[in-house]
Amino acid sequence: MLHKTLKQFPKGFLWGASTSAYQVEGASLTNGKGPSVQDVKTPPAGTSGFEVAADQYHHYKEDVALMGEMGFRTYRFSISWSRLLPEGTGRVNQEGVDYYNALIDECLKYGIQPLVTMYHFDLPAALEERGGWANRATVDAFVEFSELMFRSFGDRVRYWLTINEQNMMTLAAEAVMGIDFSKFDNPNKHVYEMNHNMLLAQAKAMCLCHQMLPDAKIGPAPNIALVYPASNKPEDILAAQNFNALRNWLYLDMAVYGIYNNLVWSWLEEQDATPENIQVGDMEIMRAAKPDFIAFNYYSTATVAMPGPGEAGTSGDQQRGATIEGFFKAMPNPNLPRTEFGWEIDPIGFRNTLREVYSRYHLPILITENGLGAYDKLEEDGSVHDQYRIDYLRAHIEQMRLAISDGVQMLGYCPWSAVDLISTHEGIVKRYGFIYVNRDEFDLKDLKRYRKDSFYWYKKVIASNGEELG
Ligand code: BG6
C-alpha cells in the first residue's frame, strides 16, 4: 500500500532500548543472588560466561544517565528471579529488592518509564534442579515471584512483560539456555508440557497484575517473525502456515484468546506429544487472562519449504531456521542481506509482521527488541563508527512508520540493546548497544562506557519523535 501522507508516531510513543538481567548485570553470584540456569551452564567454546557481563549492577547510574542523555522515554530491563529469590521461592534477598528499587528510581529521575520483563531466560537453578518448568510447582513459584515484584515495584512500574521469548525457550532451548532436550524419550512431549506450564504461569501473572495493580499494563513478549513460503508451490504455503503456527500463533493465540492453535495441536497429536499435564481449570485461567498489549521482539523473517519424505530435522537459534521432519524446512531467502553473524535483514518483513499481528489480535504493539549484532571497533579517540547499525535501525523505523500509516496501533520501540552486553550464545564480541562497553571476551579491561555514532543518531530520532532519521 502506498501512502500519500504518512501518519506520525503517536504522542508519548515509548522510545527506548532493552537489556536482560543475566546478559548485562554481572554480580551473578554475589550480593545475595542465587545461581540461575545461565550461571550453571557451560558457555559455548570461545565465549565468556555471565559473571561480569557489562557490570551494570555497579554501573547502573552511569548507564541510566547515558540513556537519559539519549532522551529515552523507557528502559526495558529484566528482573533476575534468583536475585530476588535465591532459591526461586521462599527466602527474599533484600539486597536484590534494594538494587531494583534503586534502578527504577534512577530511571524515574530522568523521566524514563521502567518497562520490566519478569523473566528473561534465567530460571533459578534451584528450580531447574527440581524439574524446572516440567514441574507444576514452578508455576506457583512464578506467581510468588510475580506477587513480590508487583508488591515491591508496582507503585512505580506501569508496564510489565511476562516472559521473554517463551517460543525460543521452547524451539531453541539449546542456543538460549544451553539445555538439550534430546535425552528425553519423547522430547516434544516434555517440551510442550513445560510450555503448557509456562503459558499457565503467564496467564496467572497477568490476572494477578490486573488484580493488584489496576492501572498497570501487562503483555507477553515472544519473538515474532512472519514466515514466508520459499515459493508459490501450495506445499510451501502449507509449510509456511505450519511454521507460522508453531513459532508465532501458538503463543499469541494462547495469550490473547486462551486457545491452543489447532495446527500445532494436531502436529503434537501425531507424535503423541500433546501435553498431558493440563489440569481441570487451566483453560479457564488461560481464557480469563487478558493482555493489555502485545510486545514482541523482531530481528528478521523466516522462509520455509515443505521437506521431502524422510528429510531429517535440524536445530537452529532464534533466527537461523530449523527443520522439522514432515512439517517445514528452513530455507535461505536470496532476497535478503545478512548480518556478520548470518542473520537475515528484512525491514519490510517488519512491516509485514506488524500488519499481520495487529490484524490477528487488534491490540497495541510494543517492540521490545530489534537490532544488529556486529563486531564494533573502538577507535583511539573513543569513537565507534557503527553506521551499519544506524542503517539497520533507520530502515526498521521507516517500516514501523509505514505500518502505523497502515493503521497498526503502536506503543513504543525498544531496540536491542541499550548498552553492549553478552549475546545469548555468541559472546560479547557480538555487540548490539548504543553504548560501547570496553571489555573483550575474556579481558575485562576497564568496562568504561563510550558513546557510539548510533548513540548520537538515536538521540535525534527520539528528540524529533521519529521524524529525523537522517
Ligand atoms: C533475543 C533475546 O532472542 O535475541 C536476547 O531475547 C538476545 O536475549 C537477542 O540477546 C539477540 O540474540 P543473540 O543470540 O545475538 O544474543
XYZ file of C-alpha atoms and ligand atoms in Angstrom:
486
model
C 0.000 0.000 0.000
C 1.337 3.422 -0.943
C 0.617 6.278 1.413
C 0.477 9.872 0.168
C 0.767 11.089 3.723
C 2.493 9.205 6.485
C 0.961 9.189 9.939
C 3.168 10.459 12.741
C 4.468 8.421 15.633
C 1.914 8.849 18.429
C 2.478 11.441 21.127
C 4.104 9.769 24.140
C 5.490 6.971 21.950
C 7.826 4.922 24.139
C 11.251 5.280 22.534
C 13.901 3.391 24.475
C 16.002 0.244 24.378
C 16.316 -3.117 26.085
C 18.618 -5.384 28.071
C 18.195 -8.505 30.169
C 19.498 -9.120 33.677
C 21.852 -12.042 33.102
C 23.323 -10.523 29.933
C 24.023 -7.061 31.366
C 24.190 -7.025 35.165
C 27.144 -9.141 36.236
C 27.432 -9.646 40.024
C 25.997 -13.011 39.064
C 26.833 -14.883 42.230
C 27.366 -12.038 44.665
C 25.227 -9.641 46.704
C 22.943 -12.461 47.759
C 21.995 -13.598 44.272
C 21.413 -17.320 43.755
C 22.553 -19.060 40.563
C 20.279 -19.209 37.539
C 20.383 -21.752 34.714
C 22.557 -19.262 32.850
C 25.161 -19.255 35.630
C 25.491 -23.013 35.778
C 25.551 -23.798 32.069
C 28.815 -24.260 30.175
C 29.196 -21.284 27.814
C 29.781 -22.186 24.156
C 33.513 -22.573 23.339
C 35.306 -19.228 22.961
C 32.617 -17.152 24.694
C 32.710 -15.758 28.184
C 30.280 -16.565 30.976
C 27.966 -14.059 32.641
C 29.873 -13.359 35.885
C 30.670 -9.745 34.998
C 28.793 -9.144 31.741
C 28.584 -5.342 31.286
C 28.632 -4.934 35.073
C 25.502 -2.817 35.042
C 24.962 -3.841 38.658
C 27.815 -1.475 39.536
C 27.388 0.974 36.614
C 23.616 1.470 36.570
C 23.790 5.165 37.479
C 26.153 5.890 34.638
C 24.156 3.742 32.192
C 20.836 5.344 33.083
C 22.398 8.820 32.848
C 23.538 7.979 29.301
C 20.044 6.718 28.459
C 18.703 9.989 29.872
C 21.121 11.881 27.630
C 19.739 9.972 24.619
C 16.252 11.067 25.704
C 14.895 7.589 26.442
C 11.255 7.539 27.449
C 11.523 3.943 28.598
C 14.163 1.413 29.582
C 13.292 -2.246 29.210
C 15.258 -4.387 31.661
C 14.541 -7.723 33.280
C 14.464 -8.645 36.923
C 16.641 -11.568 37.853
C 14.383 -14.073 39.596
C 17.255 -15.581 41.587
C 18.478 -12.138 42.695
C 15.125 -11.577 44.406
C 14.511 -15.190 45.436
C 17.880 -17.002 45.511
C 16.214 -20.427 45.682
C 13.417 -19.415 43.312
C 10.862 -19.414 46.117
C 10.792 -18.669 49.852
C 13.613 -16.508 51.203
C 13.797 -12.970 49.771
C 17.191 -11.356 49.123
C 16.628 -7.800 50.362
C 19.779 -6.587 48.609
C 18.177 -7.641 45.306
C 14.968 -5.741 46.101
C 17.084 -2.705 47.002
C 19.001 -2.922 43.725
C 15.883 -2.884 41.546
C 14.334 -0.128 43.671
C 17.439 1.959 43.055
C 17.445 1.178 39.318
C 13.758 2.076 38.975
C 14.217 5.316 40.935
C 17.233 6.212 38.835
C 15.166 5.750 35.638
C 12.332 7.893 37.006
C 14.802 10.634 37.905
C 15.399 11.083 34.146
C 11.734 10.706 33.183
C 12.388 7.179 31.898
C 9.484 4.719 32.358
C 10.761 1.384 33.620
C 9.496 -1.441 31.382
C 10.071 -4.632 33.325
C 10.495 -8.116 31.873
C 9.591 -10.504 34.651
C 11.531 -13.483 33.310
C 14.196 -13.500 30.608
C 15.803 -16.960 30.118
C 17.203 -17.120 33.680
C 15.214 -19.637 35.684
C 16.701 -20.059 39.185
C 18.988 -23.118 39.135
C 17.317 -24.370 42.323
C 14.014 -24.664 40.450
C 15.661 -26.306 37.444
C 17.114 -28.929 39.799
C 13.568 -29.760 40.874
C 12.412 -30.307 37.282
C 12.191 -26.688 36.087
C 9.139 -25.850 34.013
C 8.169 -29.515 33.774
C 7.338 -29.303 37.475
C 3.968 -27.721 38.202
C 5.453 -26.198 41.384
C 7.417 -23.808 39.151
C 4.101 -22.226 38.119
C 3.389 -21.465 41.800
C 6.946 -20.178 42.236
C 6.449 -17.784 39.302
C 3.220 -16.498 40.833
C 5.053 -15.958 44.141
C 7.853 -14.118 42.301
C 5.265 -12.029 40.398
C 3.463 -11.095 43.591
C 6.759 -9.987 45.149
C 7.589 -7.819 42.120
C 4.120 -6.252 41.904
C 4.173 -5.523 45.664
C 7.735 -4.156 45.695
C 7.811 -2.174 42.447
C 4.205 -1.789 41.293
C 3.889 1.695 42.776
C 6.356 2.927 40.120
C 6.342 0.389 37.287
C 3.418 0.791 34.919
C 4.481 -1.569 32.091
C 5.190 -5.266 32.647
C 6.261 -8.027 30.272
C 5.608 -11.567 31.441
C 8.069 -13.913 29.736
C 10.708 -13.088 27.166
C 10.639 -15.313 24.094
C 8.863 -18.300 25.529
C 8.751 -19.552 21.931
C 12.552 -19.548 21.701
C 12.915 -21.305 25.054
C 10.717 -23.990 23.504
C 12.135 -24.071 19.974
C 15.792 -23.151 20.527
C 16.441 -24.205 24.129
C 19.974 -25.326 23.426
C 21.036 -21.961 21.951
C 19.393 -19.700 24.510
C 19.650 -21.772 27.691
C 22.205 -24.464 26.984
C 19.557 -27.132 27.632
C 19.402 -30.219 25.437
C 16.054 -31.998 25.498
C 17.052 -34.800 23.137
C 17.828 -37.073 26.117
C 14.098 -37.492 26.764
C 12.262 -40.452 25.197
C 9.721 -38.179 23.561
C 11.406 -34.747 23.730
C 8.417 -32.902 22.301
C 6.090 -34.238 24.944
C 8.433 -32.979 27.656
C 8.971 -29.625 25.947
C 5.276 -28.935 25.318
C 4.354 -29.916 28.858
C 6.891 -27.347 30.044
C 5.418 -24.938 27.572
C 1.934 -25.501 28.977
C 3.133 -24.724 32.493
C 4.825 -21.570 31.264
C 1.653 -20.466 29.456
C -0.305 -21.088 32.625
C 2.230 -19.162 34.735
C 1.953 -16.251 32.319
C -1.855 -16.287 32.443
C -1.831 -16.327 36.247
C 0.671 -13.457 36.362
C -1.475 -11.350 34.001
C -4.560 -11.919 36.159
C -2.624 -11.127 39.341
C -1.216 -7.948 37.838
C -4.688 -6.674 36.945
C -5.933 -7.573 40.406
C -3.055 -5.968 42.351
C -2.246 -3.059 40.031
C -5.393 -1.902 38.231
C -3.544 0.942 36.474
C -0.669 -1.180 35.204
C -0.414 -2.757 31.760
C 0.962 -6.203 31.049
C 1.615 -8.339 27.984
C 3.646 -11.277 26.627
C 6.979 -10.767 24.807
C 7.642 -13.579 22.322
C 9.969 -13.412 19.311
C 7.614 -12.928 16.365
C 8.599 -13.104 12.720
C 6.383 -13.718 9.768
C 7.266 -16.941 7.951
C 7.401 -16.754 4.153
C 6.882 -19.698 1.791
C 10.010 -20.318 -0.299
C 7.867 -20.482 -3.463
C 4.253 -20.290 -4.541
C 4.032 -24.095 -4.546
C 0.934 -24.935 -2.497
C 3.031 -27.344 -0.396
C 5.331 -24.479 0.565
C 2.321 -22.403 1.618
C 1.333 -25.254 3.924
C 4.867 -25.350 5.320
C 4.758 -21.595 5.979
C 1.415 -21.942 7.734
C 2.874 -24.760 9.838
C 5.876 -22.774 10.987
C 3.857 -19.585 11.488
C 1.580 -21.564 13.792
C 4.432 -23.213 15.674
C 6.748 -20.214 16.197
C 4.201 -17.369 16.341
C 0.483 -18.066 16.695
C 0.689 -20.795 19.337
C 1.936 -18.200 21.818
C -0.228 -15.268 20.832
C -3.440 -17.305 20.370
C -2.989 -18.549 23.919
C -2.012 -15.190 25.436
C -4.873 -13.317 23.767
C -7.675 -15.858 23.266
C -6.715 -18.656 25.675
C -6.842 -21.328 22.978
C -4.353 -23.868 21.651
C -3.596 -23.317 17.978
C -5.205 -26.183 16.018
C -2.289 -26.778 13.607
C 0.178 -27.120 16.459
C -2.207 -29.280 18.424
C -2.715 -31.748 15.558
C 1.048 -31.851 14.936
C 1.538 -32.719 18.621
C -1.184 -35.386 18.411
C 0.652 -37.011 15.524
C 3.680 -37.526 17.745
C 1.867 -38.499 20.876
C 3.158 -35.271 22.379
C 0.071 -33.328 23.470
C 0.598 -32.007 26.996
C -0.991 -34.363 29.494
C -0.391 -32.016 32.390
C -3.380 -29.801 31.542
C -5.476 -29.798 34.705
C -9.142 -29.010 35.185
C -9.445 -25.239 35.359
C -6.237 -24.441 33.434
C -8.026 -23.456 30.242
C -10.465 -21.217 32.147
C -7.460 -19.385 33.609
C -5.930 -19.040 30.138
C -9.172 -17.594 28.770
C -9.610 -15.215 31.713
C -6.127 -13.702 31.349
C -6.152 -10.720 29.001
C -3.015 -8.867 27.896
C -3.243 -5.092 27.504
C -0.817 -5.092 24.586
C 1.346 -7.432 22.586
C 5.061 -6.940 22.929
C 7.377 -8.747 20.588
C 10.995 -8.997 19.567
C 11.717 -8.831 15.855
C 15.038 -9.480 14.141
C 14.103 -10.993 10.776
C 11.543 -13.080 8.947
C 11.929 -16.798 8.253
C 11.474 -18.702 4.993
C 10.486 -22.334 4.669
C 9.618 -25.030 2.154
C 7.881 -28.364 2.601
C 10.523 -31.021 3.288
C 10.595 -34.111 1.127
C 9.740 -37.507 2.624
C 12.320 -38.604 5.202
C 14.185 -35.269 5.237
C 15.692 -35.099 8.708
C 15.194 -32.325 11.256
C 17.864 -29.785 12.185
C 18.125 -27.264 15.011
C 18.615 -23.504 14.821
C 18.866 -20.453 17.058
C 16.389 -17.591 17.485
C 16.718 -16.577 13.831
C 18.723 -19.191 11.974
C 15.974 -21.558 10.962
C 15.349 -25.147 11.971
C 13.774 -28.013 10.066
C 11.069 -30.314 11.403
C 10.521 -33.518 9.511
C 7.283 -33.529 7.540
C 6.313 -30.042 8.791
C 8.646 -27.411 7.283
C 12.270 -26.921 6.374
C 14.314 -23.743 6.776
C 15.397 -22.104 3.543
C 17.648 -19.109 2.903
C 15.891 -16.058 1.469
C 18.010 -14.978 -1.529
C 16.389 -11.519 -1.479
C 17.809 -10.581 1.903
C 21.274 -9.474 3.027
C 22.715 -10.911 6.231
C 24.462 -9.605 9.310
C 28.066 -10.583 10.052
C 26.563 -13.307 12.245
C 24.417 -14.749 9.459
C 21.003 -13.392 10.483
C 18.925 -12.177 7.542
C 17.943 -8.492 7.481
C 14.352 -7.776 6.456
C 12.947 -4.339 7.360
C 9.928 -4.747 5.054
C 9.295 -8.037 6.816
C 8.997 -5.967 9.984
C 6.072 -4.061 8.455
C 4.579 -7.334 7.185
C 4.849 -8.830 10.656
C 3.340 -5.767 12.382
C 0.393 -5.751 9.955
C -0.223 -9.465 10.427
C -0.027 -9.413 14.227
C -2.287 -6.388 14.510
C -4.906 -7.771 12.161
C -4.991 -11.085 14.065
C -5.153 -9.673 17.597
C -6.161 -5.989 17.468
C -4.056 -4.999 20.443
C -1.492 -2.181 20.593
C 2.042 -3.363 19.837
C 5.223 -2.641 21.745
C 8.504 -3.642 20.104
C 10.786 -4.951 22.805
C 13.774 -5.966 20.672
C 15.159 -5.259 17.205
C 18.779 -4.717 16.353
C 22.005 -5.666 14.676
C 24.779 -7.736 16.252
C 28.179 -6.701 14.876
C 31.912 -6.594 15.631
C 32.258 -2.917 16.632
C 35.647 -1.215 16.832
C 36.606 1.298 19.496
C 38.836 3.939 17.871
C 41.797 5.602 19.602
C 39.746 8.757 20.201
C 36.918 6.833 21.886
C 34.536 6.896 18.929
C 32.752 3.879 17.448
C 31.602 4.221 13.854
C 28.608 1.882 13.634
C 26.916 3.232 10.509
C 25.698 -0.319 9.708
C 23.637 -0.267 12.938
C 22.194 3.147 12.102
C 21.241 1.863 8.638
C 19.575 -1.218 10.102
C 17.603 0.703 12.721
C 16.642 3.504 10.349
C 15.224 1.039 7.827
C 13.163 -0.653 10.553
C 11.860 2.624 11.969
C 10.809 3.706 8.460
C 8.865 0.466 8.059
C 7.318 0.875 11.501
C 6.048 4.286 10.446
C 4.563 2.764 7.298
C 2.865 0.141 9.476
C 1.438 2.940 11.639
C 0.183 4.549 8.434
C -1.410 1.170 7.567
C -3.425 1.521 10.774
C -1.316 -0.544 13.176
C -1.527 0.828 16.713
C 1.954 1.101 18.210
C 3.001 1.883 21.776
C 6.766 2.014 21.557
C 10.056 0.806 20.180
C 12.919 -0.619 22.234
C 15.838 -1.881 20.152
C 18.317 -4.422 21.429
C 20.320 -3.231 23.194
C 20.726 -0.123 25.317
C 24.342 -0.962 26.173
C 26.665 -3.692 24.895
C 26.062 -6.978 26.657
C 26.796 -10.667 26.293
C 24.920 -12.362 23.481
C 22.922 -15.497 24.315
C 25.482 -17.792 22.661
C 27.927 -15.683 20.648
C 29.768 -13.709 23.311
C 30.398 -10.003 23.963
C 32.003 -9.605 20.523
C 28.508 -9.708 19.037
C 27.657 -6.180 20.082
C 24.251 -4.537 19.837
C 24.403 -1.439 22.075
C 24.202 2.319 21.554
C 26.779 2.469 24.341
C 30.083 0.653 23.918
C 31.361 -1.240 26.953
C 35.128 -1.526 26.990
C 35.831 -5.198 27.549
C 36.716 -8.153 25.388
C 35.610 -11.737 25.505
C 37.991 -12.708 28.322
C 39.830 -9.460 29.095
C 37.596 -7.301 31.294
C 39.682 -4.124 30.699
C 38.125 -1.097 32.438
C 34.440 -1.576 31.435
C 34.358 2.094 30.560
C 31.360 3.370 28.580
C 31.696 5.146 25.173
C 29.016 6.744 23.003
C 28.792 5.099 19.567
C 27.743 7.051 16.452
C 24.345 5.351 16.789
C 24.010 6.964 20.245
C 24.007 10.487 18.754
C 21.784 9.380 15.869
C 19.166 7.762 18.142
C 19.132 10.845 20.344
C 17.998 12.897 17.323
C 15.431 10.282 16.350
C 13.870 10.451 19.807
C 14.013 14.246 20.055
C 12.153 14.520 16.739
C 9.670 11.737 17.664
C 10.884 9.672 14.732
C 10.794 12.459 12.100
C 14.556 12.920 11.763
C 16.122 9.668 10.641
C 18.952 11.266 8.620
C 16.690 -12.399 21.666
C 16.857 -12.451 23.152
O 16.444 -13.690 21.226
O 17.744 -12.015 20.879
C 18.051 -11.716 23.700
O 15.690 -12.048 23.819
C 19.218 -11.892 22.759
O 18.307 -12.186 24.990
C 18.838 -11.289 21.418
O 20.422 -11.392 23.226
C 19.937 -11.340 20.395
O 20.362 -12.658 20.242
P 21.858 -13.101 20.409
O 21.819 -14.582 20.324
O 22.589 -12.464 19.302
O 22.294 -12.632 21.744
